Amino acid sequence: MIQARLRINSETYDIPIEPQETLLDVLREKLGLTGTKKGCETGECGACTVLIDGKAFNSCLVLAATVQGREILTIEGIGRAEKLHPLQAAFIERGAIQCGFCTPGMIITAKSLVDEGQERSREEILESMSGNLCRCTGYIKIIEAIMSVIEKTK
Amino acid sequence: MKPFELFQCCSCAEAVELLSQYKNKAKIMAGGTALLNQMRQKYITPQNIIYLKNIPELNQIIWENDTLSIGAASSIRDLERNEIIQKEFNILAQAAHKLGGYQTRNLATVGGNLCNAAPSAELAPALLTLGGNLEIVGRHGKRRVLIEEFFLGPYRTVLQDDEILTEIRIPKGEARARGTYVKLGARNSMEMAIVSIAVLFALDLEKGIFQDFRLALGGVAPTPIRIKAAEEAAKNKIPSRDLIREIGQIASAQAKPKADLRASAEYRREMVKALTGRAITQTLKESGYEVEKEASH
Amino acid sequence: MKKQDNSYEIGKRRYGTDSIVKALGCADFLADIKLPQMLYGKILRSPLPHAQILNMDTSKAEQLPGVKAVITAKDTPGIRFRTYFDVPGNKLALENEKVRFVGDEIAAVAAIDEEIALEALDLIRVDYKELPAVYDPEEAMRPGAPQIHAEAANNISYYIKREFGSVEEGFKDSDYIFENRFETSAVSHGFLETVGCIAQFDLSSNLTVWLSTQNPFHLRRQLAYIANIPEARIKVKGLHIGGGFGGKTAMLPLEPICIFLARKSGKPVKIINTREEQLSTGRIRYPMTIELKTGVKKDGRLVARQARVITDNGAYDNKGASITTQGTCERFIQLYRVPNIQFEIHVVFTNKQWGDSFRGRGAPQGIFAIESQMDIIAEGLRMDPAELRLKNVNLPGEINPAGNRITSCALRECIEKVVAESGWKEKRGKRNNRGIGMACVIHTGGGAALYGRGNFSAALIRADQDGTFHLITGETDIGQGTNIMLSQIVAEVLRVPIERIKVAKADTDSMLPSLGTWGSRITYTAGNAVLAAARDLRQQLFWLASEMLGENIEKLDANEGKIFVRGQEGEKSVSVTETISEGIGKKGIPLMGKGYFEDKNVIPRDPRTGCGNPYPTWHFGCQAAEVEVDPETGKVAIVNLVAAHDLGRAINPMGAEGQIEGAVMQGTGCALFEELKWEKGRIVNPNFRDYKMPTFSDIFPIKTILVESEDPDGPFGAKGIGEAGIVPTTTAIVNAIYDAVGVRITSLPITPEKIFSALRRKACTQK
């Protein structure tokens, strides 16, 4: 057991964790931050994507003990109903959400792309998003939503 | 996952010390993308995990004295985005870009990709063409091996129980060298290569001939392989359609593909032929060289 | 019915009612629920494809600290599952004598955490006597093949031969006869949320179950039967469902297993499939082999069609028989006019995973055969494939030889629109590695009176004094957006802003009876029920308003949240909210609109002839895909796709587009990548790396055309759209590949290697 200090969504959590616990399991099972989803546990679906120091990671492949002291951002930390993140608003308005299971991971990955501010073509965005699977939407409305936000931030 | 003891090392010396203490009960972890999956499947159940990602020198990419030194724990994304790599060793940036998804590239490391030693290891063909060599540190000191000598078989390398890969070094190559990395998978991304091909060469523009031609393949033999016979055949020759075809045929003959759930051996062999030619043609095109003209006589 | 041009809400682009909570990450899915004292369940599965269970020893597992319950077949009532038809099936929640596929459930453990539960599974000792296994249905039918179920001779679970008209006469009358064989692959629904269950008994033995299901009432009924608990004691809770596509309709073994663990341990138990379990032991689309023989006249008219279908049923019965009969074979009768039809079906047990419906419920398999062959016929007759199809389309009002009544039908218009929008005429026939191909679809547009349960839906709308309307149905929104669509119907009728409609998320104790989410049925059936309920409530509000305004009820109208006297909107009006207050607050009248729908057009199927009409209405569509084939690798790139779908009326065009786009990408996956593969009965690709679903990088422009044929019985003319989009996509791609390079792939999926090999063979034979 390790007494860990995790910074998540600008809050500090002091909790005991086991070395083998993934960040995903700590978020979901220990902290009740269930917005981050478990879709495959092999890093192939992106549903568990979180930002660590601004970079997108599959939290199912990150040991929680190794990210102490770093800034972790999950879907719960980016917007509220009264103040949606522009990506959340775009996903909602453009019908990019169906079952919604992939949505948190999608929004988080897209956020890292938007925040990076690097000039990217639509094709590059598609490539960068390809680690996030969606089975409902066919991705069309999701990419429209992401591109609309990127256009606005240009 | 079975419980284990986690050591987050601050130095290579510490890591080597722990490794020689726990030997085969321990596993090295940098990104962990492959390792955690193997552990979750209980294919391996290490009692100790020696975590390298926090060791500062393993995370550096340094360009100095005409040599690029890449710390083994550098992420794939670090390679992909590194300006020196993009400019001087572009084929490596191309290969890095083709590895997995965006999140995986943030997490997976160059050392992990090599040490996992999959036959289709994404970075290996590019590094083979670049003449990379690897620094290995063990209890008895450092040693250096050529990347060609690093892989022993599928998922097997020359690393001893107490050794870690610390650095990948690439010497500055011919300034005019250009390269292309081609990867074939069913989908357009998120793929393990059915076949991958790295071609790197410089053109002697005066004579219009291949100089220092390099070709390496992934996914078509027990390990990533360099095709020296094809390199010899190309050297100092004028690029022509016939020559390109010949190179493809040599490569295909040298490949030792196996069938798996992604493709048959025969298809892989054919793809080596077709895609080697494609990689060469594309590289020539980017070098401003039109093969068509040459082939017409 | 003429399209109303003064629509208030119908036709508006609306996002799902729960999109905001989903975007915020606070939608509650099954895995997110944690109950006090909850245990974690894990299932012990057979490592062998076919074996007798000789002995099982669970004592070591029981002694492991942290283990709270271990169950085997001995701990269960031993009742076999009923099939979806409610007839006796053959699966036990936990098998006791034999295992029939790798993954068959034999024991289960509940422990304080997952790791302990997994460790306990390793401690259960099972002695097997391995039996010879069979994986190919045609081999399984041969004499001497291993017998999987004692009662199924030659492993045939179901056999039927049906004939409408006379194929013998029909073939005599034909100028040309075409015969082809087609094979479809085993594909997974691939929903991002795997299935699972949480079961909790309270102190008075009432059971609450949380499920990821499309079908709460069906599940309640089946669970009651298997667990031997009265239905009234079971409550199935409604949750957000992370995709279903047909794979969350029937009961799964893990659900009763979870209940048995909860009963034995006396604590709530949660079981969630891992992705590996989902892919290697979950339900799949039934793979089929279809031999199709079709007779045509010189002018392209279809005269006779004979089909022989072998369905790989897997190890246990579920919907193999119904899907092959109605889902697949009836398409041979329904898509085009064919006067003489015969089909013969064998549904065959093999030692593999068993199936379920998957979006389109057998139609993608049947349409693959029909629409591939239509192109073969067109080529044989030197006709444009679009023209051949147009020559044979159904027309509204027709009754086909099987007794199916066509209500609204805009198939002709769908084909014409696709031809016009896709550049069909200019692009076709170039054979320059770029090609275009089409395929059509017929699918039910409103569920069906199958499974002996009729076809109905019910709705209740409660008005609250703050002006909110609570819509209660029994239907489940699995992400496809039915809740917002139904809300739009309420808002349309009551003429109140859409934000004032709330859809209740309920459980089987408080929901209204329902058949569940399947068969593209909700728009049509629940839409009609909600429409009736909204009209009922509108009448009650108008009655109150007429008293308040002192005007005859006939003179009243409503708009923008107000009820007013027609022509005096400014002066003589009351707000809907005031009206509700008047009713509830002053007069003490609770305001509730009640409505239901039952399909009165059902003609029960004659069990002898197979004639009948269980379907209320039909959805039609046509898609054209343009592809580019890399002849050196065989890799296919889809350039674009045009999809025209007759959905009667688009209540929510954005939702309808989303259904089509998502379905098209699923169909693309089924065409190009998706296939579960077995080696000696073991799935070799139970992960998303090797079970390849399309990613962002594989998308292409999709142009959706919503064709509004205005169904006479649909709510505002609407019909269902949920499934149809997936049905033609695969075949449109197959036909486009043929147009591009002249090779026809007849077994799915179309891997680059298959195209490459076919191109090689073609080059060889041409030499």
PDB file of N, CA and C in Angstrom, chain B residues 126-160:
ATOM      1  N   ALA B 126      12.818   1.721 -39.326  1.00  0.00           N
ATOM      2  CA  ALA B 126      13.404   3.048 -39.538  1.00  0.00           C
ATOM      3  C   ALA B 126      14.780   3.126 -38.886  1.00  0.00           C
ATOM      4  N   LEU B 127      14.894   2.627 -37.660  1.00  0.00           N
ATOM      5  CA  LEU B 127      16.182   2.669 -36.970  1.00  0.00           C
ATOM      6  C   LEU B 127      17.211   1.784 -37.667  1.00  0.00           C
ATOM      7  N   LEU B 128      16.764   0.681 -38.237  1.00  0.00           N
ATOM      8  CA  LEU B 128      17.687  -0.186 -38.988  1.00  0.00           C
ATOM      9  C   LEU B 128      18.272   0.568 -40.186  1.00  0.00           C
ATOM     10  N   THR B 129      17.425   1.320 -40.871  1.00  0.00           N
ATOM     11  CA  THR B 129      17.954   2.049 -42.031  1.00  0.00           C
ATOM     12  C   THR B 129      18.851   3.201 -41.598  1.00  0.00           C
ATOM     13  N   LEU B 130      18.592   3.742 -40.419  1.00  0.00           N
ATOM     14  CA  LEU B 130      19.383   4.886 -39.950  1.00  0.00           C
ATOM     15  C   LEU B 130      20.704   4.455 -39.308  1.00  0.00           C
ATOM     16  N   GLY B 131      20.898   3.165 -39.173  1.00  0.00           N
ATOM     17  CA  GLY B 131      22.134   2.671 -38.573  1.00  0.00           C
ATOM     18  C   GLY B 131      22.233   2.972 -37.088  1.00  0.00           C
ATOM     19  N   GLY B 132      21.139   2.859 -36.417  1.00  0.00           N
ATOM     20  CA  GLY B 132      21.113   3.172 -34.999  1.00  0.00           C
ATOM     21  C   GLY B 132      21.870   2.135 -34.184  1.00  0.00           C
ATOM     22  N   ASN B 133      22.414   2.583 -33.078  1.00  0.00           N
ATOM     23  CA  ASN B 133      22.966   1.610 -32.143  1.00  0.00           C
ATOM     24  C   ASN B 133      22.447   1.908 -30.746  1.00  0.00           C
ATOM     25  N   LEU B 134      22.528   0.901 -29.911  1.00  0.00           N
ATOM     26  CA  LEU B 134      21.849   0.977 -28.628  1.00  0.00           C
ATOM     27  C   LEU B 134      22.834   0.891 -27.487  1.00  0.00           C
ATOM     28  N   GLU B 135      22.603   1.716 -26.491  1.00  0.00           N
ATOM     29  CA  GLU B 135      23.435   1.636 -25.300  1.00  0.00           C
ATOM     30  C   GLU B 135      22.695   0.832 -24.248  1.00  0.00           C
ATOM     31  N   ILE B 136      23.398  -0.170 -23.741  1.00  0.00           N
ATOM     32  CA  ILE B 136      22.797  -1.060 -22.760  1.00  0.00           C
ATOM     33  C   ILE B 136      23.620  -0.963 -21.489  1.00  0.00           C
ATOM     34  N   VAL B 137      22.947  -0.809 -20.367  1.00  0.00           N
ATOM     35  CA  VAL B 137      23.662  -0.697 -19.099  1.00  0.00           C
ATOM     36  C   VAL B 137      23.281  -1.869 -18.211  1.00  0.00           C
ATOM     37  N   GLY B 138      24.305  -2.473 -17.664  1.00  0.00           N
ATOM     38  CA  GLY B 138      24.082  -3.591 -16.752  1.00  0.00           C
ATOM     39  C   GLY B 138      24.963  -3.452 -15.534  1.00  0.00           C
ATOM     40  N   ARG B 139      24.940  -4.470 -14.713  1.00  0.00           N
ATOM     41  CA  ARG B 139      25.722  -4.405 -13.480  1.00  0.00           C
ATOM     42  C   ARG B 139      27.220  -4.316 -13.774  1.00  0.00           C
ATOM     43  N   HIS B 140      27.604  -4.899 -14.910  1.00  0.00           N
ATOM     44  CA  HIS B 140      29.027  -4.893 -15.242  1.00  0.00           C
ATOM     45  C   HIS B 140      29.396  -3.775 -16.197  1.00  0.00           C
ATOM     46  N   GLY B 141      28.562  -2.779 -16.283  1.00  0.00           N
ATOM     47  CA  GLY B 141      28.913  -1.617 -17.090  1.00  0.00           C
ATOM     48  C   GLY B 141      28.067  -1.491 -18.347  1.00  0.00           C
ATOM     49  N   LYS B 142      28.594  -0.647 -19.206  1.00  0.00           N
ATOM     50  CA  LYS B 142      27.848  -0.335 -20.421  1.00  0.00           C
ATOM     51  C   LYS B 142      28.331  -1.184 -21.577  1.00  0.00           C
ATOM     52  N   ARG B 143      27.441  -1.433 -22.491  1.00  0.00           N
ATOM     53  CA  ARG B 143      27.890  -1.986 -23.758  1.00  0.00           C
ATOM     54  C   ARG B 143      27.016  -1.385 -24.847  1.00  0.00           C
ATOM     55  N   ARG B 144      27.503  -1.530 -26.050  1.00  0.00           N
ATOM     56  CA  ARG B 144      26.754  -0.944 -27.147  1.00  0.00           C
ATOM     57  C   ARG B 144      26.534  -2.009 -28.219  1.00  0.00           C
ATOM     58  N   VAL B 145      25.325  -2.109 -28.710  1.00  0.00           N
ATOM     59  CA  VAL B 145      25.077  -3.057 -29.808  1.00  0.00           C
ATOM     60  C   VAL B 145      24.396  -2.328 -30.957  1.00  0.00           C
ATOM     61  N   LEU B 146      24.672  -2.830 -32.139  1.00  0.00           N
ATOM     62  CA  LEU B 146      23.978  -2.304 -33.305  1.00  0.00           C
ATOM     63  C   LEU B 146      22.530  -2.763 -33.235  1.00  0.00           C
ATOM     64  N   ILE B 147      21.650  -1.951 -33.737  1.00  0.00           N
ATOM     65  CA  ILE B 147      20.244  -2.361 -33.678  1.00  0.00           C
ATOM     66  C   ILE B 147      20.015  -3.667 -34.423  1.00  0.00           C
ATOM     67  N   GLU B 148      20.810  -3.894 -35.458  1.00  0.00           N
ATOM     68  CA  GLU B 148      20.665  -5.155 -36.197  1.00  0.00           C
ATOM     69  C   GLU B 148      20.951  -6.378 -35.337  1.00  0.00           C
ATOM     70  N   GLU B 149      21.750  -6.157 -34.286  1.00  0.00           N
ATOM     71  CA  GLU B 149      22.122  -7.299 -33.444  1.00  0.00           C
ATOM     72  C   GLU B 149      21.250  -7.409 -32.195  1.00  0.00           C
ATOM     73  N   PHE B 150      20.356  -6.485 -32.059  1.00  0.00           N
ATOM     74  CA  PHE B 150      19.582  -6.406 -30.818  1.00  0.00           C
ATOM     75  C   PHE B 150      18.495  -7.480 -30.721  1.00  0.00           C
ATOM     76  N   PHE B 151      17.828  -7.740 -31.851  1.00  0.00           N
ATOM     77  CA  PHE B 151      16.690  -8.678 -31.805  1.00  0.00           C
ATOM     78  C   PHE B 151      17.163 -10.105 -32.037  1.00  0.00           C
ATOM     79  N   LEU B 152      16.672 -11.006 -31.192  1.00  0.00           N
ATOM     80  CA  LEU B 152      17.049 -12.413 -31.355  1.00  0.00           C
ATOM     81  C   LEU B 152      15.928 -13.241 -31.978  1.00  0.00           C
ATOM     82  N   GLY B 153      14.727 -12.838 -31.736  1.00  0.00           N
ATOM     83  CA  GLY B 153      13.572 -13.577 -32.240  1.00  0.00           C
ATOM     84  C   GLY B 153      12.327 -12.847 -31.813  1.00  0.00           C
ATOM     85  N   PRO B 154      11.150 -13.420 -32.075  1.00  0.00           N
ATOM     86  CA  PRO B 154       9.934 -12.731 -31.655  1.00  0.00           C
ATOM     87  C   PRO B 154       9.956 -12.498 -30.142  1.00  0.00           C
ATOM     88  N   TYR B 155       9.857 -11.263 -29.742  1.00  0.00           N
ATOM     89  CA  TYR B 155       9.792 -10.865 -28.330  1.00  0.00           C
ATOM     90  C   TYR B 155      11.047 -11.282 -27.553  1.00  0.00           C
ATOM     91  N   ARG B 156      12.175 -11.428 -28.267  1.00  0.00           N
ATOM     92  CA  ARG B 156      13.431 -11.779 -27.594  1.00  0.00           C
ATOM     93  C   ARG B 156      14.540 -10.861 -28.061  1.00  0.00           C
ATOM     94  N   THR B 157      15.330 -10.382 -27.089  1.00  0.00           N
ATOM     95  CA  THR B 157      16.438  -9.486 -27.426  1.00  0.00           C
ATOM     96  C   THR B 157      17.714  -9.955 -26.729  1.00  0.00           C
ATOM     97  N   VAL B 158      18.803  -9.231 -26.996  1.00  0.00           N
ATOM     98  CA  VAL B 158      20.084  -9.595 -26.376  1.00  0.00           C
ATOM     99  C   VAL B 158      20.191  -9.135 -24.925  1.00  0.00           C
ATOM    100  N   LEU B 159      19.199  -8.439 -24.430  1.00  0.00           N
ATOM    101  CA  LEU B 159      19.271  -7.917 -23.054  1.00  0.00           C
ATOM    102  C   LEU B 159      19.383  -9.060 -22.049  1.00  0.00           C
ATOM    103  N   GLN B 160      20.347  -8.939 -21.154  1.00  0.00           N
ATOM    104  CA  GLN B 160      20.489  -9.913 -20.079  1.00  0.00           C
ATOM    105  C   GLN B 160      19.544  -9.532 -18.935  1.00  0.00           C
TER     106      GLN B 160
END
